[in-house]
mmCIF file of C-alpha atoms and ligand atoms in Angstrom:
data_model
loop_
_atom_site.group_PDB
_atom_site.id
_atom_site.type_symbol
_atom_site.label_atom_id
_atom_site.label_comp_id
_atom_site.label_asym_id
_atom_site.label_seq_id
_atom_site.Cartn_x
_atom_site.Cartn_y
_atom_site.Cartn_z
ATOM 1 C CA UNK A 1 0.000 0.000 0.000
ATOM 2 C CA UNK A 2 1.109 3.356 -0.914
ATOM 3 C CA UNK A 3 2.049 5.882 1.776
ATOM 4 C CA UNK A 4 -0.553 8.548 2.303
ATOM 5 C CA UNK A 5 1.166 11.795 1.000
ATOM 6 C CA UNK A 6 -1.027 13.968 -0.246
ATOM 7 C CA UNK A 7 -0.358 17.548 -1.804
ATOM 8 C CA UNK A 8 -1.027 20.237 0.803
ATOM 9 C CA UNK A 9 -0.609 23.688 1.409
ATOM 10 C CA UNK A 10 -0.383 26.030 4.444
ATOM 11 C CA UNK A 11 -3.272 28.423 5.494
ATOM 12 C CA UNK A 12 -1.773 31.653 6.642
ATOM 13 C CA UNK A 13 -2.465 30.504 10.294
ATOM 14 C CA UNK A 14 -0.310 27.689 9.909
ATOM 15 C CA UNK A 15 -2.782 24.631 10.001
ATOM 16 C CA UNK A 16 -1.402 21.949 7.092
ATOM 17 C CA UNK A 17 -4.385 20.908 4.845
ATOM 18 C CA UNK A 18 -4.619 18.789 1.734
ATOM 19 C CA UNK A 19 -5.634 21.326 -1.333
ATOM 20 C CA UNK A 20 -8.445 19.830 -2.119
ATOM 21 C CA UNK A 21 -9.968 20.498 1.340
ATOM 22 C CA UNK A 22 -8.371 24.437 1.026
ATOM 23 C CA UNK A 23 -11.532 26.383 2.239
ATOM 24 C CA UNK A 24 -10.954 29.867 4.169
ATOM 25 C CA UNK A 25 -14.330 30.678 5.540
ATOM 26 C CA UNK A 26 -15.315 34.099 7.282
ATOM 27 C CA UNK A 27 -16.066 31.730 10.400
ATOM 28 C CA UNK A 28 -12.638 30.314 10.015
ATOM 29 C CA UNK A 29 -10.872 33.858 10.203
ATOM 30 C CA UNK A 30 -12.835 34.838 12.818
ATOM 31 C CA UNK A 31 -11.818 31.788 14.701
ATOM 32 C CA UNK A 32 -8.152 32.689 14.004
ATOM 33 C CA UNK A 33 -8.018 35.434 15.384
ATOM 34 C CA UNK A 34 -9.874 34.584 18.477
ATOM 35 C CA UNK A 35 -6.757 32.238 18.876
ATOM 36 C CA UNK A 36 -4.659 34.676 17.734
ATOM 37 C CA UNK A 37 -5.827 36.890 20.410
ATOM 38 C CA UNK A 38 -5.825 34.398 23.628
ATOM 39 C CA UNK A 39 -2.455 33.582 22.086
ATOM 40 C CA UNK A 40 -1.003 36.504 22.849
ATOM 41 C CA UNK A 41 -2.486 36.991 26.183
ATOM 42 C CA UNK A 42 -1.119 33.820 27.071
ATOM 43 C CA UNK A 43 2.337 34.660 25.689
ATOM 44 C CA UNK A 44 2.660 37.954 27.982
ATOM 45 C CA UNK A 45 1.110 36.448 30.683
ATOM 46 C CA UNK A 46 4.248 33.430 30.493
ATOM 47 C CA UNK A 47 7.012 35.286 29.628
ATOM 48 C CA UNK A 48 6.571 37.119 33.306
ATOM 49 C CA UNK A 49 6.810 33.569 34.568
ATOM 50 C CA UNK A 50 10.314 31.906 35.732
ATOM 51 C CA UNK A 51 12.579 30.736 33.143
ATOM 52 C CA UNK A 52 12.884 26.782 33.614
ATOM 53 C CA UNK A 53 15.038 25.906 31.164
ATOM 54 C CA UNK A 54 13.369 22.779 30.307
ATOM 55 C CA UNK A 55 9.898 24.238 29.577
ATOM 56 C CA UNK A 56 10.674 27.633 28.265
ATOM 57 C CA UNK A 57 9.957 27.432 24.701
ATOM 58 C CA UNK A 58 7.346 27.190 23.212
ATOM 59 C CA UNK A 59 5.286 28.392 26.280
ATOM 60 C CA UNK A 60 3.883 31.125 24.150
ATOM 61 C CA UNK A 61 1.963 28.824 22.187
ATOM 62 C CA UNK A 62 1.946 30.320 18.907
ATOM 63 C CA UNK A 63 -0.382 28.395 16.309
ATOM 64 C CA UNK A 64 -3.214 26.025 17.917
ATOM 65 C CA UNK A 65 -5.751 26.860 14.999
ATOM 66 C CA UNK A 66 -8.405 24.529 14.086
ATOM 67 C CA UNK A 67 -7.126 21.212 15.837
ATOM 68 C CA UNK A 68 -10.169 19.561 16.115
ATOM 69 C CA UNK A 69 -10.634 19.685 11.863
ATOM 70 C CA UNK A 70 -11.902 16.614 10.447
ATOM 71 C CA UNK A 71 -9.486 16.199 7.454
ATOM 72 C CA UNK A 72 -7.149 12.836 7.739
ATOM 73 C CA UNK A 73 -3.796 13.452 9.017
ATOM 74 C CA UNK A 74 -0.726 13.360 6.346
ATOM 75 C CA UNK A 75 2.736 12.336 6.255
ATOM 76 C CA UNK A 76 4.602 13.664 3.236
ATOM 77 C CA UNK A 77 7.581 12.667 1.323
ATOM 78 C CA UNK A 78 9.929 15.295 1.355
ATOM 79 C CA UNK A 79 13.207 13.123 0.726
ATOM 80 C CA UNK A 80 13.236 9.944 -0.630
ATOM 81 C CA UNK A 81 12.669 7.618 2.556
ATOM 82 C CA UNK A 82 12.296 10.320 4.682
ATOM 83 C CA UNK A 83 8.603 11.976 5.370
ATOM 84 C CA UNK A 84 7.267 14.370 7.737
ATOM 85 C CA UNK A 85 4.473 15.314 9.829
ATOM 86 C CA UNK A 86 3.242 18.542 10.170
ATOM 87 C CA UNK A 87 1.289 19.214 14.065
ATOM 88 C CA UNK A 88 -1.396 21.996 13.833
ATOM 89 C CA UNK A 89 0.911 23.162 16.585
ATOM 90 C CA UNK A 90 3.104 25.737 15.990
ATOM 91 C CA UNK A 91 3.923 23.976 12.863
ATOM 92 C CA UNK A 92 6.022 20.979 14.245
ATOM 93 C CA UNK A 93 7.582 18.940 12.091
ATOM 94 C CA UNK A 94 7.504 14.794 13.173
ATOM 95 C CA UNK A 95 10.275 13.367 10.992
ATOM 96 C CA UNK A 96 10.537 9.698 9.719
ATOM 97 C CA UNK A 97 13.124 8.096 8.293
ATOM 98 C CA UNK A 98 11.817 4.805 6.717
ATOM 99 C CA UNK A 99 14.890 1.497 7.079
ATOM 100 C CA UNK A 100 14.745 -1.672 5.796
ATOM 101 C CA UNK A 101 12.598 -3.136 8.910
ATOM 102 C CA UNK A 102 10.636 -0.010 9.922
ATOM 103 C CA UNK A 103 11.237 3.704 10.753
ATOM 104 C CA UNK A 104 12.979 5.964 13.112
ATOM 105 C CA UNK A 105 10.822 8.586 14.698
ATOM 106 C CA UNK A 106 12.106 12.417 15.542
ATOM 107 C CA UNK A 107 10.173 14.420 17.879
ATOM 108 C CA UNK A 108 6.811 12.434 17.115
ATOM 109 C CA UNK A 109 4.695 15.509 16.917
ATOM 110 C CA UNK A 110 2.259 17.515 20.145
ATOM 111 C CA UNK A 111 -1.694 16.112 20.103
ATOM 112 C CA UNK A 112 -1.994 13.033 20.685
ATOM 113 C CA UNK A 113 -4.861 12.369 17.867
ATOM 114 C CA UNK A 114 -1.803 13.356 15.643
ATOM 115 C CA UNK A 115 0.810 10.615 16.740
ATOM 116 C CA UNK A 116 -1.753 8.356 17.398
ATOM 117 C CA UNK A 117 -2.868 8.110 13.703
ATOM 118 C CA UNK A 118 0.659 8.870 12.799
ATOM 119 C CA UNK A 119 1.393 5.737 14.899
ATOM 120 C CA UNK A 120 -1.745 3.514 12.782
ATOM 121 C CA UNK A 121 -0.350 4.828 9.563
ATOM 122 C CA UNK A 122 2.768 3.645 9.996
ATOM 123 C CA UNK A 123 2.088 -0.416 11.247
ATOM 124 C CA UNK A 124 -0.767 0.202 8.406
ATOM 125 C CA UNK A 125 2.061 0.172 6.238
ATOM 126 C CA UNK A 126 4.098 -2.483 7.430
ATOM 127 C CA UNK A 127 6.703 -0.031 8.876
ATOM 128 C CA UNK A 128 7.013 -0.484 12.381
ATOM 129 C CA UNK A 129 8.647 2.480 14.673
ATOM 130 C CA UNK A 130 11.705 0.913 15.607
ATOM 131 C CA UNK A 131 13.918 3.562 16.927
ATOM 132 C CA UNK A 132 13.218 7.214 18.213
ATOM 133 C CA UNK A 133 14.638 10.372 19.056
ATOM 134 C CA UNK A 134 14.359 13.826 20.790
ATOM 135 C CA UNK A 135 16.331 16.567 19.353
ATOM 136 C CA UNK A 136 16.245 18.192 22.927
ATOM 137 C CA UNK A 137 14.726 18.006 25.989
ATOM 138 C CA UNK A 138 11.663 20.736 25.608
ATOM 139 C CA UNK A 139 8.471 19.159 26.537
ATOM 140 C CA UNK A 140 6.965 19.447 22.462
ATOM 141 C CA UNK A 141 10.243 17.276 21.303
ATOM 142 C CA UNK A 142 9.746 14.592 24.334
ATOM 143 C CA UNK A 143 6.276 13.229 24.017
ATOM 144 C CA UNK A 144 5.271 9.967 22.853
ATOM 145 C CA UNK A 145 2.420 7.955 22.468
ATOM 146 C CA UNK A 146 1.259 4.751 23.493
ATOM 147 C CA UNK A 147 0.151 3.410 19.925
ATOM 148 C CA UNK A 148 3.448 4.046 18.751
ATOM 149 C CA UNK A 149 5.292 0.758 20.683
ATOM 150 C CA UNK A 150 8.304 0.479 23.126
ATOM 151 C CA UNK A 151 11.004 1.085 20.469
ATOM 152 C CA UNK A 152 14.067 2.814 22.342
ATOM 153 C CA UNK A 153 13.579 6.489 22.351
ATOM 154 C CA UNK A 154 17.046 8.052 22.457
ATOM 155 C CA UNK A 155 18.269 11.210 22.723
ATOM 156 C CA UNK A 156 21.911 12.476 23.455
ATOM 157 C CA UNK A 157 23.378 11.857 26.745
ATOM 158 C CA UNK A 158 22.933 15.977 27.661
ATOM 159 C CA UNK A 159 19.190 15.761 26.571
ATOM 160 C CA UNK A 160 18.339 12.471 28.463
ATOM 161 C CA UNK A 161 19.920 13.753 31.274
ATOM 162 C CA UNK A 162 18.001 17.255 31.550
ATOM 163 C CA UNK A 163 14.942 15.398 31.051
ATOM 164 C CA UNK A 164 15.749 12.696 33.996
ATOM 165 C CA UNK A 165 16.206 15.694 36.095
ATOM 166 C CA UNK A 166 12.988 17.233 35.329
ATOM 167 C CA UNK A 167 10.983 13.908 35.702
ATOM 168 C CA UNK A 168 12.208 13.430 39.424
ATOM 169 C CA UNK A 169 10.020 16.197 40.367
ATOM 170 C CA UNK A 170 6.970 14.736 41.341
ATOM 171 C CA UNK A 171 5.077 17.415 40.139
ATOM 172 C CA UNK A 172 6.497 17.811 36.698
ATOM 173 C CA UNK A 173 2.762 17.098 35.233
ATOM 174 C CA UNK A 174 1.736 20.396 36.748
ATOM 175 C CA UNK A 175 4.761 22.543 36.064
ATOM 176 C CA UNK A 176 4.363 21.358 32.064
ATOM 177 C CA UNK A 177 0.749 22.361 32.136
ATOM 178 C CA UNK A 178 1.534 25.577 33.038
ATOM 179 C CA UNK A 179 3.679 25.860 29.401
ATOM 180 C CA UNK A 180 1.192 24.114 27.356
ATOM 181 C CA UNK A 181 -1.181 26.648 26.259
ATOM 182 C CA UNK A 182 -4.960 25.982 27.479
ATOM 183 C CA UNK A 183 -6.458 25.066 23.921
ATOM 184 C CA UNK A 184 -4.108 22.289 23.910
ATOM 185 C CA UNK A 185 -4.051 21.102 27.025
ATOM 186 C CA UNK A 186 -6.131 17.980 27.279
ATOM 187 C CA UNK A 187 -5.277 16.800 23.815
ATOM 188 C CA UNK A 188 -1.351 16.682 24.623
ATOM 189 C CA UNK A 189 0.064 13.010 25.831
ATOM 190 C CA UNK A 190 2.163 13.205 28.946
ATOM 191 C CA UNK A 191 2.123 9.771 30.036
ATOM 192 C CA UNK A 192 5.160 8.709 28.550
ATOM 193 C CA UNK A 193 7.130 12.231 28.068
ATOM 194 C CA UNK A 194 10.585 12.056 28.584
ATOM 195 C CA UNK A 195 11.196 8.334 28.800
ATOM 196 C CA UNK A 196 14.604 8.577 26.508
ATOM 197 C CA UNK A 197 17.843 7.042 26.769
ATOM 198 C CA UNK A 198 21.106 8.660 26.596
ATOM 199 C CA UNK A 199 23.356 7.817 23.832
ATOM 200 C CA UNK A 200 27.170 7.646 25.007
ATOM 201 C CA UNK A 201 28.868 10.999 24.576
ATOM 202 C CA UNK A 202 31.006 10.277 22.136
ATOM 203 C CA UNK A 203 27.874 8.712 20.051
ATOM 204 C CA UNK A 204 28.056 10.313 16.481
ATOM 205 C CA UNK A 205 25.397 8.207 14.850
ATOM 206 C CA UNK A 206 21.981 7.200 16.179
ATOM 207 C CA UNK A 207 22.043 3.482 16.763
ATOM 208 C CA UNK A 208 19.196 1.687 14.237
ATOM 209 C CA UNK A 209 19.295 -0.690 11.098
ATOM 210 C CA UNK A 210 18.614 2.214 8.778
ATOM 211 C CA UNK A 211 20.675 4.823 6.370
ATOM 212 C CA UNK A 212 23.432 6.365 9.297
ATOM 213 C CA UNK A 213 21.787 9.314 10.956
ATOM 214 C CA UNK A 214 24.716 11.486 12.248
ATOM 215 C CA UNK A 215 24.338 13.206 15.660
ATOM 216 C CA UNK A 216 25.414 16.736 15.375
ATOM 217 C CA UNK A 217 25.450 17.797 18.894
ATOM 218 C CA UNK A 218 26.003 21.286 19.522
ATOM 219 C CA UNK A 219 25.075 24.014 22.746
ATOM 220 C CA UNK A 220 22.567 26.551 21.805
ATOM 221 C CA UNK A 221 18.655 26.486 21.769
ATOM 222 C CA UNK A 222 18.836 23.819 24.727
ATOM 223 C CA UNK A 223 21.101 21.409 26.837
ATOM 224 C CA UNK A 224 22.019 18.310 24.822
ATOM 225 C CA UNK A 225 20.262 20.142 21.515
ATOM 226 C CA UNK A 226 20.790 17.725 18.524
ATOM 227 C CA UNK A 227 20.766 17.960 14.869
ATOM 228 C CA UNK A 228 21.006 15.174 12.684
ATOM 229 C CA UNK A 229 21.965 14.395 9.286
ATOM 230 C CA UNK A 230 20.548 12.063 6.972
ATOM 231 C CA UNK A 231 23.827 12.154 4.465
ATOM 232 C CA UNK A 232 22.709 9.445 2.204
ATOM 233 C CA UNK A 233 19.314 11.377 1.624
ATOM 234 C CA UNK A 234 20.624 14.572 2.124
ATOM 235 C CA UNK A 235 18.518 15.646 4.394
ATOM 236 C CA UNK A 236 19.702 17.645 7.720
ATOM 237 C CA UNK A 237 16.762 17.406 10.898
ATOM 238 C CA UNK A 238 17.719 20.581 12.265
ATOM 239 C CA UNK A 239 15.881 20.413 15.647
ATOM 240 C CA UNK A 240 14.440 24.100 17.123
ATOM 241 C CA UNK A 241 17.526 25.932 14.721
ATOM 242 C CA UNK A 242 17.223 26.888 11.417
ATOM 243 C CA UNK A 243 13.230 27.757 11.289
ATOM 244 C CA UNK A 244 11.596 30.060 8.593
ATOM 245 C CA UNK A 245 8.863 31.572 11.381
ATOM 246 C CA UNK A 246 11.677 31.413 14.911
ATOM 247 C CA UNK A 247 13.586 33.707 15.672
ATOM 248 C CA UNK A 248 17.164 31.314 17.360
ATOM 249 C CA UNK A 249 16.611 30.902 20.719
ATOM 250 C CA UNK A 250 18.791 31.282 22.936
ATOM 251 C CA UNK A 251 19.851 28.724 26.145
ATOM 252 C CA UNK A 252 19.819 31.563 28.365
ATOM 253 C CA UNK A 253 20.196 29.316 31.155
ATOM 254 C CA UNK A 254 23.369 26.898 30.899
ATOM 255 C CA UNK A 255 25.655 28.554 28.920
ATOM 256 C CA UNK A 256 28.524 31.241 29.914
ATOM 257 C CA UNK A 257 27.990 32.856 26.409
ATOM 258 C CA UNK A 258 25.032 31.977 24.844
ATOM 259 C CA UNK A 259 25.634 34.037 21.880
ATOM 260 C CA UNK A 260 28.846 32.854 20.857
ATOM 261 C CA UNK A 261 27.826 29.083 21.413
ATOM 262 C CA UNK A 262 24.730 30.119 19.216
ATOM 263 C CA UNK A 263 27.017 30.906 16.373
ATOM 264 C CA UNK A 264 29.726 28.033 16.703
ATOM 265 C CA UNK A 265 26.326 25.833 16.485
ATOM 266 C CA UNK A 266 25.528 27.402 13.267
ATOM 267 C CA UNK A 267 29.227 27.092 11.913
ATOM 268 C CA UNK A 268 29.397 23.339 12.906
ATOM 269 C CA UNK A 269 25.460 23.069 10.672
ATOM 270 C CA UNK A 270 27.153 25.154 8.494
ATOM 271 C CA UNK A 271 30.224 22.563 7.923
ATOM 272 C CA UNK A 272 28.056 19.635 7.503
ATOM 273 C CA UNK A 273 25.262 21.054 5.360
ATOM 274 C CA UNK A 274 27.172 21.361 2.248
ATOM 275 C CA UNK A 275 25.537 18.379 0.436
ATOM 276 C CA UNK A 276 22.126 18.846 2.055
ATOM 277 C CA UNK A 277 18.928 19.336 -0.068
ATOM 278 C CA UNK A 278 16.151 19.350 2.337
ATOM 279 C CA UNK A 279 16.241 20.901 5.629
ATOM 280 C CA UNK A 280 13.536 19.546 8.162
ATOM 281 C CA UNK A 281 12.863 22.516 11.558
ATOM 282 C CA UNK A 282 11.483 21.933 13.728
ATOM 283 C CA UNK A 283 8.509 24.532 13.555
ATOM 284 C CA UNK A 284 8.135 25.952 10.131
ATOM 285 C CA UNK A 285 8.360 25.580 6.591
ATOM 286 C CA UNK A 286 10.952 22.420 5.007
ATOM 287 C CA UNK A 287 13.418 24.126 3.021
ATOM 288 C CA UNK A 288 15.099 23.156 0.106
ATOM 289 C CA UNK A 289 19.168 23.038 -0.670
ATOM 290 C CA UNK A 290 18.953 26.964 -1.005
ATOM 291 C CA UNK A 291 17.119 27.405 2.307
ATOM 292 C CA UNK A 292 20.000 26.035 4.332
ATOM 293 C CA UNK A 293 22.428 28.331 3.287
ATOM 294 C CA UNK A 294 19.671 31.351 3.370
ATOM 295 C CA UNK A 295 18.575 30.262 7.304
ATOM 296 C CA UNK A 296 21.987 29.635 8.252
ATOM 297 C CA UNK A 297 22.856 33.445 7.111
ATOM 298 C CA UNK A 298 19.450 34.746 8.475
ATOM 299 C CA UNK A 299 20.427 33.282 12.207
ATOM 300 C CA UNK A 300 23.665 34.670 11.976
ATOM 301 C CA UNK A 301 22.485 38.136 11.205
ATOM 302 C CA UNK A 302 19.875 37.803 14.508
ATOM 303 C CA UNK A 303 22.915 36.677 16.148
ATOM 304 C CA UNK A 304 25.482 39.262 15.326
ATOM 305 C CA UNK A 305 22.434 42.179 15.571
ATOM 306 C CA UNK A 306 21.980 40.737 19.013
ATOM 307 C CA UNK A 307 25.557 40.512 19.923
ATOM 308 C CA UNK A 308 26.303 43.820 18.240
ATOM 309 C CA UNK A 309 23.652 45.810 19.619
ATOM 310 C CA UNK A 310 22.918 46.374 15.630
ATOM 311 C CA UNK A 311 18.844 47.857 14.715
ATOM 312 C CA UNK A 312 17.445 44.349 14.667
ATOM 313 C CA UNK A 313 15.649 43.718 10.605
ATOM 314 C CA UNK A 314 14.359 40.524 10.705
ATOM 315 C CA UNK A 315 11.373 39.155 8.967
ATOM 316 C CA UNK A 316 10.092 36.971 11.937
ATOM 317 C CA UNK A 317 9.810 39.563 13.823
ATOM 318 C CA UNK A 318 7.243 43.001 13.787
ATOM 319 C CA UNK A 319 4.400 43.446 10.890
ATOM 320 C CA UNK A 320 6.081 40.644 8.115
ATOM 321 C CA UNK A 321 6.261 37.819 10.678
ATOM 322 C CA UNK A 322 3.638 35.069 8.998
ATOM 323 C CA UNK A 323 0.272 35.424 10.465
ATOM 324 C CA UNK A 324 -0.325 33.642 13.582
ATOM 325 C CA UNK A 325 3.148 34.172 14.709
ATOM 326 C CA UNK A 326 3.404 37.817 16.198
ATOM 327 C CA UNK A 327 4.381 36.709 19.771
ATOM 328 C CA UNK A 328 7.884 35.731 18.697
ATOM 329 C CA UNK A 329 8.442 39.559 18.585
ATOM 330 C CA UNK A 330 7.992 38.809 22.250
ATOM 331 C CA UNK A 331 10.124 35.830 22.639
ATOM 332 C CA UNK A 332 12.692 38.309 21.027
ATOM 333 C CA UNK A 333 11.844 41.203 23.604
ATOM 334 C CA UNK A 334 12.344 38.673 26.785
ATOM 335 C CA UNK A 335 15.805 37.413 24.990
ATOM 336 C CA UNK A 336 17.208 41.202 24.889
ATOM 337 C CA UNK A 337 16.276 41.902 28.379
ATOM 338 C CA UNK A 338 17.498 38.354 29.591
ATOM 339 C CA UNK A 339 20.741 39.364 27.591
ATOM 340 C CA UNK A 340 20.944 42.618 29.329
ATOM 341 C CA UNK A 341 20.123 40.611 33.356
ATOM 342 C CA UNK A 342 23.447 38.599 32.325
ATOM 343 C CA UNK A 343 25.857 41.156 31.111
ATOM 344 C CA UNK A 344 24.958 43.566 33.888
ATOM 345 C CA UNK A 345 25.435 40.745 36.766
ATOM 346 C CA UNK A 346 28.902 39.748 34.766
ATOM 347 C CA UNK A 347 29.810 43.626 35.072
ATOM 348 C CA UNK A 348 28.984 42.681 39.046
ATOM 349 C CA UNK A 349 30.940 39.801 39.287
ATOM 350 C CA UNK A 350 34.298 41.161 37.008
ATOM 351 C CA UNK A 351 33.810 44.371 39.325
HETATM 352 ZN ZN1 ZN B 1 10.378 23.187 19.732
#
C-alpha cells in the first residue's frame, strides 16, 4: 500500500491541509483570530513567569488553529525515505526516516490524535517504529504515544539527562501544564514524556538498522540540543535551529555565552550542510538546498544584531512575521532583556 502523501498547502495561520480540502471561511478567520488573540495573552502572561530551562519554549503557544478539523492526518515525502508530519501546533515537524525493517521517529509531533494516527499509519504500512529520538529536551520534542510501541527512544546523553532531572520532580505534570497553552491542554500526551535514553557521549550516529543518521550535537537552543543528518538522503533534521517563522533561541540558562555558542552551532550546521537538499525545523516551513544556506545566514544576522547591539531587521519579527506568529516579537523582547540581566550581573561579578 502506498504511503498517504497527499499535496497540501499552508493556510496563513499555519494549520497543514490537503488542497483539495483548502476552504478559508469568514467563520474560520474569525476563529483565528480569536486564537490569535488568547495567544497573545497567554504569551505575555508566560514570559513574566520563571525561566525553567526545560519548559521555556514554546510556552507562548503560537499556532493552535483549528485542531479539532476533520481532514485525515498526512505524512509527506519530502526526501526519498524520509517523510514528515506537520502538528497543527506551531507547525512541528515529526520526521521519519523509513529502514529496511521499519522507521525511526524524531520528535513524534504535540496532540496526541496526531501521533496516534501517525502511529496507525505507519504499522498500516508495514513499517514499524523501531527507533526514536528527541532533538532536545523541551516538553513538544519529548512526548510519545502509546500506539506508537516500546522502540528505544534516544536522545543524546545531555538531553536524556536534563529530562531525567525534570521527571524526578513529582510534580512535573503540573509545572508542564503551566507551558502548554490551554487550547491544547487535554489533547497533549504526557504519560510517557521524557522516557529517553542517553546515547554515550562520544555517540556520532543514532544506533538503528537504517541509512546512518549522524548526531550533530552542539550548545545553543537547549542542553544536549541535537541535529542530525541524513547524508545518504541529504537531508539535515535541524531540531528548534534553522526555522523560517523562529527567531534562534537562545539557552539563556546553561551557557557562559550563549551568543557565541549560538554561532559556533551554526558554523558546525554550516560545515556539515554542504551536500544537504532538504532541511527539516522543527517549527516551520521544510526548506530546500537553497534554504540552508539562506537560514543559516538569516540566524547569523539575529545573532550578530543581538551581539552587536545592531537595529534588529528581521522578517520573523514586527508586521512581516507570517500570520499567527506575532508573539515571537515577544520571545525576542524577553531574549534582549534576559541578555541585558546577564551582562549587567557579569559587570557585578568582574567588578
Ligand atoms: Zn520546539
Amino acid at each position: 500500500m502506498p504511503i498517504r502523501v497527499t499535496p497540501y498547502t499552508q493556510t496563513r495561520n499555519g494549520a497543514a491541509v490537503p488542497l483539495t480540502k483548502l476552504d478559508v471561511t469568514k467563520s474560520s478567520i474569525d476563529k483565528a483570530n480569536a486564537i490569535r488573540a488568547r495567544t497573545a495573552t497567554a504569551t505575555n502572561a508566560m514570559l513574566e513567569r520563571d525561566s525553567d530551562c526545560y519548559l521555556q519554549v514554546l510556552r507562548s503557544g503560537g499556532v493552535v488553529a483549528n485542531h479539532k478539523r476533520k481532514e485525515p492526518h498526512v505524512l509527506r515525502q519530502v526526501a526519498d525515505g524520509v517523510l514528515i508530519h506537520q502538528s497543527e501546533f506551531c507547525q512541528s515537524n515529526a520526521a521519519v526516516v523509513q529502514g529496511p525493517a521499519g522507521v525511526l521517529l524524531i520528535d513524534p509531533g504535540i496532540l496526541g490524535s496526531e501521533i496516534a494516527t501517525l502511529a496507525d499509519d505507519l504499522r498500516e504500512l508495514g513499517q514499524p517504529v523501531v527507533a526514536g529520538f528527541s532533538t532536545h529536551p523541551h516538553w513538544d520534542h519529548l512526548l510519545w504515544h502509546a500506539r506508537l510501541g516500546s522502540a528505544p527512544r534516544y536522545g543524546t546523553a545531555r538531553c536524556a539527562a536534563a529530562s531525567r532531572v525534570f521527571l524526578s520532580d513529582t510534580n512535573w505534570k503540573a509545572r508542564i501544564a503551566a507551558f502548554i497553552p490551554p487550547d491544547i491542554g487535554e489533547h497533549v500526551p504526557l504519560d510517557l514524556l521524557g522516557l529517553i535514553t542517553g546515547l554515550p557521549a562520544e555517540a556520532t550516529q543514532i544506533p538503528w538498522d537504517g541509512p546512518r543518521v549522524r548526531i550533530i550535537e552542539h550548545q545553543a537552543h537547549a542542553p544536549g540540543h541535537a541535529a542530525l543528518l541524513i547524508e545518504e538522503r541529504g537531508v539535515l533534521v535541524a531540531g528548534d535551529m534553522l526555522s523560517d517563522v523562529l527567531i534562534p533561541m537562545l539557552d539563556l540558562n546553561h551557557t557562559g555565552d550563549p551568543i557565541q555558542d549560538y554561532l559556533a552551532a551554526l558554523r558546525l550546521l554550516e560545515g556539515a550542510a554542504g551536500d544537504v537538499d532538504v532541511v527539516i525545523p522543527g517549527h516551520g516551513s521544510i526548506g530546500g538546498a537553497d534554504q540552508v544556506r539562506a537560514r543559516i545566514e538569516q540566524d547569523r544576522a539575529y545573532m550578530d544584531a543581538l551581539r552587536d547591539g545592531h537595529v534588529l531587521s528581521d522578517p520573523r519579527i514586527g508586521p512581516s512575521a507570517e500570520d499567527g506568529w506575532d508573539w515571537v516579537a515577544g520571545v525576542h523582547e524577553r531574549q534582549l532583556e534576559r541578555l541585558r540581566e546577564l551582562a549587567a550581573s557579569d559587570g557585578h561579578a568582574n567588578s
